[in-house]
Amino acid sequence: MIALRLNAHGWNVPQVVEYLGWAQQTVRQTIKRWQSQGLGGLQEAPGRGKKRSWQQEDWQVVEKYLEQNRRYSTRQLSQKLFEERQIELGAEQIRRLLKKRGGFGNVSATVQL
């Protein structure tokens, strides 16, 4: 948005680039999207970024593991998911997902929540 404000106040693209430290193409694309699509053109387009490799059903399986009367490390959960559901999630990724969801059940002490 600041690039648009600077441009609206008479700054040209090279001046905006130098001030913000952005790539010239980024500034030009931002201004072009604003001019052609308005505010909606500035929103992140759907379909960008890597798609997640797991489904909600996979997470429900993890929750069932954690409800058991034993503790799992994130590495063990990662291995179990791969063996039983062919889902490749690293231990660190599982730790982040658990943290994001606020933890659940018997999570091993190796998981920092």
Short mmCIF file of N, CA and C in Angstrom, two decimals:
data_model
loop_
_atom_site.label_atom_id
_atom_site.label_comp_id
_atom_site.label_asym_id
_atom_site.label_seq_id
_atom_site.Cartn_x
_atom_site.Cartn_y
_atom_site.Cartn_z
N MET A 1 0.81 -1.19 0.00
CA MET A 1 0.00 0.00 0.00
C MET A 1 0.86 1.26 0.00
N ILE A 2 2.01 1.18 0.68
CA ILE A 2 2.83 2.38 0.73
C ILE A 2 3.38 2.74 -0.65
N ALA A 3 3.65 1.71 -1.45
CA ALA A 3 4.14 1.97 -2.81
C ALA A 3 3.08 2.74 -3.60
N LEU A 4 1.82 2.39 -3.41
CA LEU A 4 0.73 3.07 -4.10
C LEU A 4 0.60 4.52 -3.63
N ARG A 5 0.75 4.73 -2.33
CA ARG A 5 0.66 6.08 -1.80
C ARG A 5 1.78 6.97 -2.33
N LEU A 6 2.98 6.39 -2.35
CA LEU A 6 4.11 7.17 -2.86
C LEU A 6 3.90 7.50 -4.34
N ASN A 7 3.42 6.51 -5.10
CA ASN A 7 3.16 6.73 -6.51
C ASN A 7 2.08 7.78 -6.72
N ALA A 8 1.06 7.73 -5.88
CA ALA A 8 -0.03 8.71 -5.98
C ALA A 8 0.45 10.12 -5.65
N HIS A 9 1.51 10.22 -4.85
CA HIS A 9 2.06 11.53 -4.50
C HIS A 9 3.14 11.97 -5.49
N GLY A 10 3.21 11.31 -6.63
CA GLY A 10 4.09 11.76 -7.69
C GLY A 10 5.44 11.07 -7.78
N TRP A 11 5.68 10.10 -6.93
CA TRP A 11 6.95 9.39 -7.00
C TRP A 11 6.92 8.45 -8.21
N ASN A 12 8.02 8.37 -8.95
CA ASN A 12 8.07 7.42 -10.06
C ASN A 12 8.59 6.08 -9.53
N VAL A 13 8.51 5.06 -10.37
CA VAL A 13 8.86 3.70 -9.95
C VAL A 13 10.29 3.62 -9.43
N PRO A 14 11.31 4.16 -10.13
CA PRO A 14 12.67 4.06 -9.59
C PRO A 14 12.83 4.71 -8.21
N GLN A 15 12.10 5.80 -7.95
CA GLN A 15 12.17 6.43 -6.63
C GLN A 15 11.55 5.54 -5.56
N VAL A 16 10.42 4.94 -5.89
CA VAL A 16 9.75 4.03 -4.94
C VAL A 16 10.64 2.83 -4.66
N VAL A 17 11.25 2.27 -5.71
CA VAL A 17 12.14 1.12 -5.57
C VAL A 17 13.31 1.44 -4.64
N GLU A 18 13.90 2.58 -4.86
CA GLU A 18 15.05 2.97 -4.04
C GLU A 18 14.64 3.19 -2.58
N TYR A 19 13.50 3.83 -2.37
CA TYR A 19 13.03 4.13 -1.02
C TYR A 19 12.64 2.86 -0.25
N LEU A 20 11.91 1.96 -0.91
CA LEU A 20 11.41 0.76 -0.23
C LEU A 20 12.38 -0.42 -0.29
N GLY A 21 13.29 -0.39 -1.24
CA GLY A 21 14.20 -1.52 -1.39
C GLY A 21 13.54 -2.72 -2.05
N TRP A 22 12.48 -2.48 -2.80
CA TRP A 22 11.77 -3.55 -3.50
C TRP A 22 12.35 -3.71 -4.90
N ALA A 23 12.01 -4.79 -5.54
CA ALA A 23 12.37 -5.00 -6.94
C ALA A 23 11.46 -4.12 -7.80
N GLN A 24 12.02 -3.62 -8.89
CA GLN A 24 11.25 -2.74 -9.78
C GLN A 24 10.01 -3.46 -10.31
N GLN A 25 10.15 -4.73 -10.63
CA GLN A 25 9.02 -5.50 -11.16
C GLN A 25 7.89 -5.58 -10.12
N THR A 26 8.23 -5.73 -8.85
CA THR A 26 7.23 -5.81 -7.80
C THR A 26 6.43 -4.51 -7.71
N VAL A 27 7.12 -3.40 -7.75
CA VAL A 27 6.45 -2.10 -7.67
C VAL A 27 5.54 -1.92 -8.88
N ARG A 28 6.05 -2.23 -10.06
CA ARG A 28 5.25 -2.07 -11.29
C ARG A 28 4.01 -2.97 -11.26
N GLN A 29 4.19 -4.23 -10.83
CA GLN A 29 3.05 -5.15 -10.77
C GLN A 29 2.01 -4.69 -9.75
N THR A 30 2.47 -4.16 -8.62
CA THR A 30 1.55 -3.68 -7.59
C THR A 30 0.71 -2.53 -8.13
N ILE A 31 1.36 -1.59 -8.78
CA ILE A 31 0.64 -0.44 -9.34
C ILE A 31 -0.33 -0.89 -10.44
N LYS A 32 0.14 -1.81 -11.28
CA LYS A 32 -0.72 -2.30 -12.37
C LYS A 32 -1.95 -3.03 -11.83
N ARG A 33 -1.74 -3.90 -10.80
CA ARG A 33 -2.88 -4.62 -10.19
C ARG A 33 -3.87 -3.64 -9.57
N TRP A 34 -3.36 -2.61 -8.92
CA TRP A 34 -4.23 -1.60 -8.32
C TRP A 34 -5.04 -0.88 -9.39
N GLN A 35 -4.41 -0.52 -10.48
CA GLN A 35 -5.10 0.21 -11.54
C GLN A 35 -6.13 -0.66 -12.26
N SER A 36 -5.82 -1.93 -12.45
CA SER A 36 -6.73 -2.78 -13.21
C SER A 36 -7.81 -3.45 -12.36
N GLN A 37 -7.50 -3.75 -11.08
CA GLN A 37 -8.44 -4.53 -10.27
C GLN A 37 -8.88 -3.83 -8.99
N GLY A 38 -8.29 -2.70 -8.70
CA GLY A 38 -8.64 -2.00 -7.47
C GLY A 38 -8.11 -2.73 -6.24
N LEU A 39 -8.78 -2.56 -5.13
CA LEU A 39 -8.35 -3.15 -3.87
C LEU A 39 -8.26 -4.68 -3.95
N GLY A 40 -9.17 -5.30 -4.66
CA GLY A 40 -9.16 -6.76 -4.81
C GLY A 40 -7.90 -7.27 -5.47
N GLY A 41 -7.27 -6.49 -6.31
CA GLY A 41 -6.05 -6.91 -6.98
C GLY A 41 -4.85 -6.98 -6.07
N LEU A 42 -4.96 -6.41 -4.88
CA LEU A 42 -3.84 -6.41 -3.95
C LEU A 42 -3.86 -7.61 -3.01
N GLN A 43 -4.96 -8.35 -3.00
CA GLN A 43 -5.05 -9.52 -2.13
C GLN A 43 -4.24 -10.66 -2.73
N GLU A 44 -3.77 -11.53 -1.86
CA GLU A 44 -3.00 -12.70 -2.29
C GLU A 44 -3.89 -13.59 -3.15
N ALA A 45 -3.38 -13.96 -4.30
CA ALA A 45 -4.16 -14.81 -5.21
C ALA A 45 -4.27 -16.22 -4.65
N PRO A 46 -5.43 -16.87 -4.81
CA PRO A 46 -5.57 -18.24 -4.33
C PRO A 46 -4.69 -19.18 -5.14
N GLY A 47 -4.31 -20.27 -4.52
CA GLY A 47 -3.53 -21.27 -5.23
C GLY A 47 -2.04 -21.03 -5.18
N ARG A 48 -1.62 -20.02 -4.46
CA ARG A 48 -0.18 -19.76 -4.36
C ARG A 48 0.39 -20.54 -3.19
N GLY A 49 1.63 -20.91 -3.30
CA GLY A 49 2.29 -21.62 -2.21
C GLY A 49 2.11 -23.12 -2.32
N LYS A 50 2.86 -23.82 -1.51
CA LYS A 50 2.82 -25.28 -1.52
C LYS A 50 1.54 -25.78 -0.85
N LYS A 51 0.93 -26.76 -1.46
CA LYS A 51 -0.26 -27.37 -0.89
C LYS A 51 0.15 -28.32 0.23
N ARG A 52 -0.66 -28.38 1.26
CA ARG A 52 -0.31 -29.27 2.36
C ARG A 52 -0.39 -30.73 1.90
N SER A 53 0.46 -31.55 2.51
CA SER A 53 0.54 -32.95 2.11
C SER A 53 -0.34 -33.84 2.97
N TRP A 54 -1.02 -33.30 3.94
CA TRP A 54 -1.86 -34.10 4.81
C TRP A 54 -3.29 -33.57 4.77
N GLN A 55 -4.21 -34.44 5.14
CA GLN A 55 -5.63 -34.11 5.15
C GLN A 55 -6.13 -34.09 6.59
N GLN A 56 -7.32 -33.59 6.80
CA GLN A 56 -7.91 -33.53 8.13
C GLN A 56 -8.00 -34.93 8.75
N GLU A 57 -8.28 -35.93 7.93
CA GLU A 57 -8.38 -37.31 8.45
C GLU A 57 -7.04 -37.76 9.04
N ASP A 58 -5.93 -37.32 8.41
CA ASP A 58 -4.60 -37.68 8.92
C ASP A 58 -4.39 -37.06 10.30
N TRP A 59 -4.85 -35.84 10.48
CA TRP A 59 -4.69 -35.20 11.77
C TRP A 59 -5.55 -35.89 12.83
N GLN A 60 -6.71 -36.37 12.45
CA GLN A 60 -7.56 -37.10 13.39
C GLN A 60 -6.86 -38.38 13.86
N VAL A 61 -6.10 -39.01 12.97
CA VAL A 61 -5.32 -40.20 13.34
C VAL A 61 -4.26 -39.82 14.37
N VAL A 62 -3.58 -38.70 14.17
CA VAL A 62 -2.59 -38.23 15.13
C VAL A 62 -3.24 -38.00 16.48
N GLU A 63 -4.41 -37.39 16.49
CA GLU A 63 -5.12 -37.14 17.75
C GLU A 63 -5.45 -38.46 18.45
N LYS A 64 -5.81 -39.49 17.68
CA LYS A 64 -6.09 -40.80 18.28
C LYS A 64 -4.83 -41.39 18.91
N TYR A 65 -3.67 -41.23 18.22
CA TYR A 65 -2.41 -41.70 18.80
C TYR A 65 -2.17 -41.02 20.14
N LEU A 66 -2.42 -39.74 20.20
CA LEU A 66 -2.12 -38.97 21.40
C LEU A 66 -3.10 -39.24 22.53
N GLU A 67 -4.26 -39.79 22.22
CA GLU A 67 -5.24 -40.15 23.26
C GLU A 67 -4.87 -41.45 23.95
N GLN A 68 -3.97 -42.22 23.33
CA GLN A 68 -3.56 -43.50 23.91
C GLN A 68 -2.81 -43.26 25.22
N ASN A 69 -2.77 -44.30 26.03
CA ASN A 69 -2.13 -44.20 27.34
C ASN A 69 -0.63 -44.43 27.21
N ARG A 70 0.02 -43.64 26.37
CA ARG A 70 1.46 -43.66 26.19
C ARG A 70 1.89 -42.34 25.59
N ARG A 71 3.19 -42.11 25.56
CA ARG A 71 3.71 -40.85 25.04
C ARG A 71 4.44 -41.12 23.72
N TYR A 72 4.31 -40.18 22.79
CA TYR A 72 5.00 -40.23 21.51
C TYR A 72 5.87 -38.99 21.35
N SER A 73 7.04 -39.18 20.81
CA SER A 73 7.84 -38.02 20.42
C SER A 73 7.35 -37.61 19.03
N THR A 74 7.69 -36.43 18.60
CA THR A 74 7.27 -36.00 17.27
C THR A 74 7.91 -36.87 16.19
N ARG A 75 9.11 -37.36 16.47
CA ARG A 75 9.76 -38.27 15.50
C ARG A 75 8.97 -39.57 15.38
N GLN A 76 8.52 -40.09 16.50
CA GLN A 76 7.71 -41.32 16.47
C GLN A 76 6.40 -41.10 15.74
N LEU A 77 5.78 -39.94 15.97
CA LEU A 77 4.54 -39.63 15.26
C LEU A 77 4.78 -39.53 13.76
N SER A 78 5.90 -38.94 13.39
CA SER A 78 6.26 -38.82 11.98
C SER A 78 6.40 -40.21 11.35
N GLN A 79 7.12 -41.09 12.02
CA GLN A 79 7.32 -42.45 11.51
C GLN A 79 6.00 -43.21 11.43
N LYS A 80 5.18 -43.07 12.44
CA LYS A 80 3.89 -43.77 12.48
C LYS A 80 2.98 -43.31 11.34
N LEU A 81 2.96 -42.00 11.09
CA LEU A 81 2.15 -41.48 9.98
C LEU A 81 2.63 -42.02 8.64
N PHE A 82 3.94 -42.11 8.49
CA PHE A 82 4.46 -42.61 7.22
C PHE A 82 4.16 -44.09 7.05
N GLU A 83 4.36 -44.87 8.10
CA GLU A 83 4.13 -46.32 8.02
C GLU A 83 2.66 -46.66 7.79
N GLU A 84 1.77 -45.95 8.46
CA GLU A 84 0.35 -46.30 8.41
C GLU A 84 -0.45 -45.56 7.36
N ARG A 85 0.00 -44.35 6.98
CA ARG A 85 -0.81 -43.55 6.06
C ARG A 85 -0.02 -43.00 4.87
N GLN A 86 1.28 -43.34 4.80
CA GLN A 86 2.15 -42.88 3.72
C GLN A 86 2.18 -41.35 3.61
N ILE A 87 2.12 -40.69 4.78
CA ILE A 87 2.18 -39.23 4.84
C ILE A 87 3.56 -38.86 5.36
N GLU A 88 4.27 -38.03 4.58
CA GLU A 88 5.61 -37.62 4.99
C GLU A 88 5.56 -36.24 5.63
N LEU A 89 5.55 -36.24 6.95
CA LEU A 89 5.66 -35.01 7.73
C LEU A 89 6.85 -35.18 8.65
N GLY A 90 7.75 -34.21 8.64
CA GLY A 90 8.90 -34.28 9.51
C GLY A 90 8.52 -34.02 10.96
N ALA A 91 9.41 -34.40 11.85
CA ALA A 91 9.16 -34.21 13.28
C ALA A 91 8.96 -32.74 13.61
N GLU A 92 9.76 -31.87 12.99
CA GLU A 92 9.63 -30.43 13.26
C GLU A 92 8.29 -29.89 12.75
N GLN A 93 7.85 -30.39 11.62
CA GLN A 93 6.56 -29.95 11.07
C GLN A 93 5.42 -30.40 11.99
N ILE A 94 5.50 -31.61 12.50
CA ILE A 94 4.48 -32.10 13.44
C ILE A 94 4.50 -31.26 14.71
N ARG A 95 5.71 -30.91 15.19
CA ARG A 95 5.81 -30.07 16.38
C ARG A 95 5.12 -28.74 16.16
N ARG A 96 5.34 -28.13 14.99
CA ARG A 96 4.70 -26.84 14.70
C ARG A 96 3.18 -26.98 14.62
N LEU A 97 2.70 -28.08 14.02
CA LEU A 97 1.26 -28.29 13.93
C LEU A 97 0.65 -28.48 15.31
N LEU A 98 1.34 -29.24 16.16
CA LEU A 98 0.85 -29.43 17.53
C LEU A 98 0.81 -28.11 18.28
N LYS A 99 1.84 -27.33 18.10
CA LYS A 99 1.90 -26.03 18.78
C LYS A 99 0.77 -25.13 18.28
N LYS A 100 0.55 -25.14 16.98
CA LYS A 100 -0.50 -24.31 16.39
C LYS A 100 -1.87 -24.71 16.92
N ARG A 101 -2.07 -26.00 17.13
CA ARG A 101 -3.36 -26.49 17.62
C ARG A 101 -3.43 -26.50 19.14
N GLY A 102 -2.38 -26.05 19.80
CA GLY A 102 -2.40 -25.98 21.26
C GLY A 102 -2.08 -27.28 21.94
N GLY A 103 -1.44 -28.21 21.23
CA GLY A 103 -1.10 -29.50 21.83
C GLY A 103 -2.33 -30.37 21.95
N PHE A 104 -2.11 -31.61 22.33
CA PHE A 104 -3.23 -32.53 22.46
C PHE A 104 -2.75 -33.78 23.17
N GLY A 105 -3.45 -34.22 24.19
CA GLY A 105 -3.19 -35.51 24.81
C GLY A 105 -1.80 -35.68 25.37
N ASN A 106 -1.27 -36.90 25.24
CA ASN A 106 0.03 -37.27 25.83
C ASN A 106 1.16 -37.00 24.85
N VAL A 107 1.58 -35.78 24.78
CA VAL A 107 2.68 -35.41 23.91
C VAL A 107 3.96 -35.54 24.72
N SER A 108 4.95 -36.17 24.15
CA SER A 108 6.20 -36.42 24.85
C SER A 108 6.88 -35.13 25.27
N ALA A 109 7.71 -35.23 26.27
CA ALA A 109 8.45 -34.06 26.76
C ALA A 109 9.39 -33.52 25.70
N THR A 110 9.69 -34.30 24.67
CA THR A 110 10.58 -33.80 23.62
C THR A 110 9.88 -32.77 22.76
N VAL A 111 8.56 -32.66 22.88
CA VAL A 111 7.80 -31.67 22.12
C VAL A 111 7.70 -30.42 22.97
N GLN A 112 8.26 -29.34 22.50
CA GLN A 112 8.21 -28.08 23.23
C GLN A 112 6.93 -27.34 22.89
N LEU A 113 5.98 -27.29 23.80
CA LEU A 113 4.71 -26.58 23.53
C LEU A 113 4.66 -25.29 24.27
#
